[in-house]
mmCIF file of C-alpha atoms in Angstrom:
data_model
loop_
_atom_site.group_PDB
_atom_site.id
_atom_site.type_symbol
_atom_site.label_atom_id
_atom_site.label_comp_id
_atom_site.label_asym_id
_atom_site.label_seq_id
_atom_site.Cartn_x
_atom_site.Cartn_y
_atom_site.Cartn_z
ATOM 1 C CA MET A 1 14.294 -10.985 -6.162
ATOM 2 C CA THR A 2 15.675 -10.146 -9.622
ATOM 3 C CA ILE A 3 14.068 -9.604 -13.004
ATOM 4 C CA SER A 4 14.380 -13.326 -13.757
ATOM 5 C CA ASP A 5 11.807 -14.010 -11.006
ATOM 6 C CA LEU A 6 9.111 -11.889 -12.643
ATOM 7 C CA GLU A 7 6.253 -13.468 -14.556
ATOM 8 C CA ALA A 8 4.300 -12.248 -17.562
ATOM 9 C CA GLN A 9 0.618 -11.397 -16.959
ATOM 10 C CA HIS A 10 1.412 -10.658 -13.308
ATOM 11 C CA ALA A 11 -0.239 -7.534 -11.860
ATOM 12 C CA VAL A 12 2.122 -4.739 -10.764
ATOM 13 C CA THR A 13 1.712 -1.291 -9.231
ATOM 14 C CA LEU A 14 3.420 1.937 -10.227
ATOM 15 C CA VAL A 15 3.758 4.469 -7.407
ATOM 16 C CA VAL A 16 3.930 7.822 -9.201
ATOM 17 C CA THR A 17 5.029 10.823 -7.138
ATOM 18 C CA VAL A 18 4.989 14.415 -8.363
ATOM 19 C CA GLY A 19 6.059 16.923 -5.741
ATOM 20 C CA LEU A 20 4.229 16.041 -2.529
ATOM 21 C CA ASN A 21 1.461 14.082 -4.255
ATOM 22 C CA SER A 22 1.622 10.328 -4.737
ATOM 23 C CA ARG A 23 -0.729 7.935 -6.521
ATOM 24 C CA ASP A 24 -0.744 4.166 -7.112
ATOM 25 C CA LEU A 25 -1.505 3.056 -10.675
ATOM 26 C CA PRO A 26 -2.188 -0.624 -11.433
ATOM 27 C CA THR A 27 -0.993 -2.320 -14.613
ATOM 28 C CA ALA A 28 0.411 -5.716 -15.648
ATOM 29 C CA ILE A 29 3.542 -7.244 -17.163
ATOM 30 C CA ALA A 30 3.151 -8.053 -20.847
ATOM 31 C CA GLU A 31 6.647 -9.518 -21.487
ATOM 32 C CA VAL A 32 9.775 -10.266 -19.453
ATOM 33 C CA HIS A 33 13.215 -9.895 -21.080
ATOM 34 C CA ASP A 34 16.775 -10.234 -19.769
ATOM 35 C CA ASP A 35 17.117 -6.705 -18.409
ATOM 36 C CA TYR A 36 13.738 -5.052 -18.966
ATOM 37 C CA VAL A 37 10.015 -5.744 -18.884
ATOM 38 C CA LEU A 38 7.177 -4.452 -21.020
ATOM 39 C CA LEU A 39 4.116 -3.193 -19.177
ATOM 40 C CA GLU A 40 0.591 -2.790 -20.446
ATOM 41 C CA PRO A 41 -0.227 0.902 -20.950
ATOM 42 C CA ILE A 42 -2.385 2.899 -18.548
ATOM 43 C CA LEU A 43 -5.231 4.595 -20.421
ATOM 44 C CA LEU A 44 -7.051 7.827 -19.652
ATOM 45 C CA ASP A 45 -9.926 8.776 -21.967
ATOM 46 C CA GLU A 46 -8.628 6.055 -24.319
ATOM 47 C CA GLN A 47 -5.224 7.766 -24.485
ATOM 48 C CA THR A 48 -2.001 6.217 -23.166
ATOM 49 C CA VAL A 49 -0.670 8.056 -20.118
ATOM 50 C CA GLY A 50 2.946 9.216 -20.435
ATOM 51 C CA PHE A 51 5.349 10.124 -17.613
ATOM 52 C CA ASP A 52 7.994 12.841 -17.876
ATOM 53 C CA SER A 53 11.124 13.552 -15.812
ATOM 54 C CA SER A 54 9.117 15.395 -13.117
ATOM 55 C CA CYS A 55 7.615 12.054 -12.023
ATOM 56 C CA ASN A 56 9.351 9.713 -9.598
ATOM 57 C CA ILE A 57 8.148 6.170 -10.245
ATOM 58 C CA ASP A 58 8.546 3.068 -8.084
ATOM 59 C CA PHE A 59 7.814 -0.380 -9.526
ATOM 60 C CA LEU A 60 6.048 -2.753 -7.067
ATOM 61 C CA TYR A 61 5.684 -6.517 -7.486
ATOM 62 C CA THR A 62 4.069 -9.016 -5.088
ATOM 63 C CA GLN A 63 5.434 -12.534 -4.698
ATOM 64 C CA GLU A 64 4.427 -15.043 -2.013
ATOM 65 C CA HIS A 65 2.649 -12.319 -0.016
ATOM 66 C CA THR A 66 5.740 -10.074 0.044
ATOM 67 C CA LEU A 67 5.899 -6.733 -1.734
ATOM 68 C CA TYR A 68 9.127 -5.914 -3.618
ATOM 69 C CA ALA A 69 10.184 -2.649 -5.238
ATOM 70 C CA TRP A 70 12.594 -1.174 -7.753
ATOM 71 C CA TYR A 71 12.844 2.528 -6.991
ATOM 72 C CA SER A 72 12.960 5.522 -9.350
ATOM 73 C CA VAL A 73 12.494 3.652 -12.617
ATOM 74 C CA SER A 74 11.930 5.301 -16.002
ATOM 75 C CA LEU A 75 8.938 4.467 -18.212
ATOM 76 C CA PRO A 76 9.636 5.308 -21.857
ATOM 77 C CA LEU A 77 6.900 4.380 -24.294
ATOM 78 C CA VAL A 78 7.762 1.884 -27.043
ATOM 79 C CA LYS A 79 5.692 0.594 -29.915
ATOM 80 C CA ILE A 80 6.004 -3.074 -30.908
ATOM 81 C CA LYS A 81 3.835 -4.579 -33.621
ATOM 82 C CA GLU A 82 1.342 -1.706 -33.446
ATOM 83 C CA HIS A 83 0.986 -2.082 -29.671
ATOM 84 C CA THR A 84 2.247 0.507 -27.183
ATOM 85 C CA TYR A 85 4.009 -0.544 -23.963
ATOM 86 C CA TYR A 86 6.025 0.961 -21.131
ATOM 87 C CA GLN A 87 9.594 -0.370 -21.239
ATOM 88 C CA VAL A 88 11.070 -0.615 -17.725
ATOM 89 C CA SER A 89 14.743 -1.420 -17.147
ATOM 90 C CA LEU A 90 15.185 -3.298 -13.851
ATOM 91 C CA GLN A 91 18.771 -3.602 -12.623
ATOM 92 C CA GLY A 92 20.027 -5.603 -9.649
ATOM 93 C CA GLU A 93 17.877 -6.973 -6.844
ATOM 94 C CA ALA A 94 14.558 -5.553 -5.710
ATOM 95 C CA ASN A 95 14.051 -4.238 -2.183
ATOM 96 C CA ILE A 96 11.356 -5.435 0.196
ATOM 97 C CA TYR A 97 8.879 -2.573 0.121
ATOM 98 C CA ASN A 98 7.750 -1.112 3.419
ATOM 99 C CA ARG A 99 6.262 2.334 4.048
ATOM 100 C CA ARG A 100 6.379 2.149 7.837
ATOM 101 C CA ASP A 101 8.216 5.473 8.090
ATOM 102 C CA SER A 102 4.838 7.192 8.297
ATOM 103 C CA PHE A 103 3.437 8.063 11.717
ATOM 104 C CA ARG A 104 1.170 5.222 12.834
ATOM 105 C CA VAL A 105 -1.756 5.438 15.243
ATOM 106 C CA TYR A 106 -2.613 2.354 17.278
ATOM 107 C CA ILE A 107 -6.340 1.598 17.026
ATOM 108 C CA GLY A 108 -6.827 -1.840 18.641
ATOM 109 C CA GLU A 109 -10.577 -1.976 18.029
ATOM 110 C CA ASN A 110 -12.894 -4.446 16.350
ATOM 111 C CA MET A 111 -14.456 -2.938 13.237
ATOM 112 C CA THR A 112 -16.299 -4.169 10.196
ATOM 113 C CA ILE A 113 -14.447 -4.234 6.911
ATOM 114 C CA THR A 114 -15.904 -5.040 3.512
ATOM 115 C CA ALA A 115 -13.917 -7.375 1.280
ATOM 116 C CA PHE A 116 -14.767 -7.630 -2.381
ATOM 117 C CA HIS A 117 -15.149 -11.146 -3.800
ATOM 118 C CA HIS A 118 -16.317 -12.371 -7.188
ATOM 119 C CA THR A 119 -19.760 -12.845 -5.608
ATOM 120 C CA GLY A 120 -19.845 -9.231 -4.425
ATOM 121 C CA PRO A 121 -18.936 -7.288 -1.248
ATOM 122 C CA GLN A 122 -18.933 -9.236 2.028
ATOM 123 C CA PRO A 123 -18.634 -7.713 5.541
ATOM 124 C CA PHE A 124 -16.253 -9.184 8.155
ATOM 125 C CA SER A 125 -15.454 -8.225 11.738
ATOM 126 C CA VAL A 126 -11.693 -7.758 12.193
ATOM 127 C CA LEU A 127 -9.299 -6.174 14.687
ATOM 128 C CA ILE A 128 -7.950 -2.930 13.213
ATOM 129 C CA ARG A 129 -4.407 -2.791 14.589
ATOM 130 C CA ASP A 130 -3.023 0.553 13.399
ATOM 131 C CA ILE A 131 -3.275 3.147 10.666
ATOM 132 C CA SER A 132 -0.971 5.614 8.903
ATOM 133 C CA GLU A 133 -1.186 7.941 5.905
ATOM 134 C CA THR A 134 -0.071 5.119 3.623
ATOM 135 C CA GLY A 135 -2.050 2.167 4.949
ATOM 136 C CA PHE A 136 -3.392 0.182 7.882
ATOM 137 C CA GLY A 137 -3.014 -3.211 9.519
ATOM 138 C CA PHE A 138 -5.655 -5.633 10.751
ATOM 139 C CA ILE A 139 -5.959 -9.134 12.216
ATOM 140 C CA SER A 140 -8.552 -11.685 11.150
ATOM 141 C CA LYS A 141 -9.324 -15.381 11.185
ATOM 142 C CA GLU A 142 -10.357 -15.044 7.551
ATOM 143 C CA LYS A 143 -7.863 -15.605 4.744
ATOM 144 C CA TYR A 144 -7.641 -12.859 2.115
ATOM 145 C CA ASP A 145 -5.423 -12.922 -0.948
ATOM 146 C CA THR A 146 -2.919 -10.148 -1.569
ATOM 147 C CA GLY A 147 -4.321 -7.747 -4.127
ATOM 148 C CA ARG A 148 -7.777 -7.884 -2.511
ATOM 149 C CA ILE A 149 -9.562 -4.534 -2.083
ATOM 150 C CA VAL A 150 -10.974 -3.884 1.406
ATOM 151 C CA ARG A 151 -12.952 -0.942 2.795
ATOM 152 C CA PHE A 152 -13.802 0.281 6.289
ATOM 153 C CA SER A 153 -15.044 3.426 8.034
ATOM 154 C CA LEU A 154 -12.862 5.163 10.621
ATOM 155 C CA PRO A 155 -14.787 7.150 13.281
ATOM 156 C CA LEU A 156 -13.571 10.768 13.487
ATOM 157 C CA ALA A 157 -14.289 13.529 15.975
ATOM 158 C CA GLY A 158 -16.510 16.142 14.363
ATOM 159 C CA ARG A 159 -17.371 13.801 11.466
ATOM 160 C CA GLN A 160 -19.522 10.707 11.411
ATOM 161 C CA SER A 161 -16.833 8.554 9.806
ATOM 162 C CA LEU A 162 -14.135 8.490 7.150
ATOM 163 C CA ALA A 163 -14.542 5.904 4.392
ATOM 164 C CA LEU A 164 -11.223 4.299 3.455
ATOM 165 C CA ALA A 165 -10.256 1.753 0.798
ATOM 166 C CA ALA A 166 -6.972 -0.134 0.520
ATOM 167 C CA THR A 167 -5.287 -3.082 -1.148
ATOM 168 C CA VAL A 168 -3.987 -6.066 0.839
ATOM 169 C CA VAL A 169 -0.224 -6.175 0.179
ATOM 170 C CA ARG A 170 1.053 -8.432 2.989
ATOM 171 C CA ARG A 171 -0.276 -11.488 4.860
ATOM 172 C CA GLU A 172 1.347 -13.395 7.724
ATOM 173 C CA PHE A 173 -0.076 -16.424 9.551
ATOM 174 C CA ASN A 174 0.235 -16.707 13.353
ATOM 175 C CA GLU A 175 0.258 -20.386 14.345
ATOM 176 C CA GLU A 176 -0.337 -19.591 18.027
ATOM 177 C CA THR A 177 -3.533 -17.593 17.495
ATOM 178 C CA LEU A 178 -4.519 -19.315 14.225
ATOM 179 C CA SER A 179 -5.138 -15.887 12.701
ATOM 180 C CA TYR A 180 -3.721 -13.773 9.899
ATOM 181 C CA SER A 181 -2.010 -10.397 10.209
ATOM 182 C CA TYR A 182 -2.513 -8.152 7.196
ATOM 183 C CA GLY A 183 -0.861 -5.032 5.848
ATOM 184 C CA CYS A 184 -2.919 -2.850 3.525
ATOM 185 C CA LYS A 185 -1.914 0.089 1.335
ATOM 186 C CA PHE A 186 -4.125 3.033 0.424
ATOM 187 C CA ALA A 187 -4.411 3.856 -3.277
ATOM 188 C CA GLU A 188 -3.992 7.584 -2.624
ATOM 189 C CA GLN A 189 -3.543 10.089 0.179
ATOM 190 C CA ASN A 190 -6.561 11.431 2.031
ATOM 191 C CA SER A 191 -6.467 14.975 3.476
ATOM 192 C CA TYR A 192 -8.981 14.163 6.248
ATOM 193 C CA LEU A 193 -6.922 11.156 7.321
ATOM 194 C CA SER A 194 -3.742 13.262 7.293
ATOM 195 C CA SER A 195 -5.400 15.840 9.565
ATOM 196 C CA TYR A 196 -6.606 13.099 11.914
ATOM 197 C CA LEU A 197 -3.122 11.578 12.193
ATOM 198 C CA MET A 198 -1.470 14.975 12.694
ATOM 199 C CA GLY A 199 -3.890 15.649 15.550
ATOM 200 C CA LYS A 200 -3.106 12.297 17.152
ATOM 201 C CA GLN A 201 0.616 12.924 16.761
ATOM 202 C CA ARG A 202 0.322 16.322 18.504
ATOM 203 C CA GLU A 203 -1.666 14.703 21.341
ATOM 204 C CA ARG A 204 1.037 12.094 21.891
ATOM 205 C CA GLN A 205 3.782 14.702 21.823
ATOM 206 C CA LYS A 206 1.958 16.714 24.498
ATOM 207 C CA GLU A 207 1.543 13.567 26.625
ATOM 208 C CA LYS A 208 5.270 12.845 26.341
ATOM 209 C CA MET A 209 6.130 16.396 27.351
ATOM 210 C CA LYS A 210 3.827 16.167 30.398
ATOM 211 C CA SER A 211 5.437 12.883 31.424
ATOM 212 C CA TYR A 212 8.910 14.362 30.972
ATOM 213 C CA SER A 213 7.985 17.458 33.030
ATOM 214 C CA ALA A 214 6.570 15.309 35.843
ATOM 215 C CA VAL A 215 9.722 13.197 36.016
ATOM 216 C CA LYS A 216 11.909 16.322 35.940
ATOM 217 C CA ARG A 217 10.037 17.888 38.872
ATOM 218 C CA ARG A 218 10.450 14.714 40.962
ATOM 219 C CA TYR A 219 14.232 14.883 40.634
#
């Protein structure tokens, strides 16, 4: 994908990272030019949000159920005909965006998720496949569009449940099972989820060490 493939009025996401904190901010393309695009401004208390050099910003764009990214872009503010935009220079080809480097916990359980439609929230039973700090995957017979917001509650030891919300960013159809596999991305990090995943990671490391010790004693 290159800048020539982008479309005006298309929703995009800016992943803004400052230090160890990361947040996803939605906006939309206002205009597409040869080597840059203009984005609609993000407002906070009716003021346009600006980004300085301490922010690392990734530009995400979804096309045909695939998420693409230009990394570490700059977002200077420009004013054109009394309207303020972000001007983003996009060079070369975009990368397919995938945050699978995070530690993932296999769930493999049927749970109820809530998908938000124009008629309101609707519950569906799906198979939650796995979860990480950045998102989760699930399998369903239902067809959801990318960009759809879904919510579900993850049972936690010592807590009743952890409410999570994410955006559908990837959808793949399995012709053998006649079902869809989805990838979802959380809007922001959750400290309770991070603690849960760290605990699971420690448990798996201990199990691996026990298995290694048992094999070592046998030989």
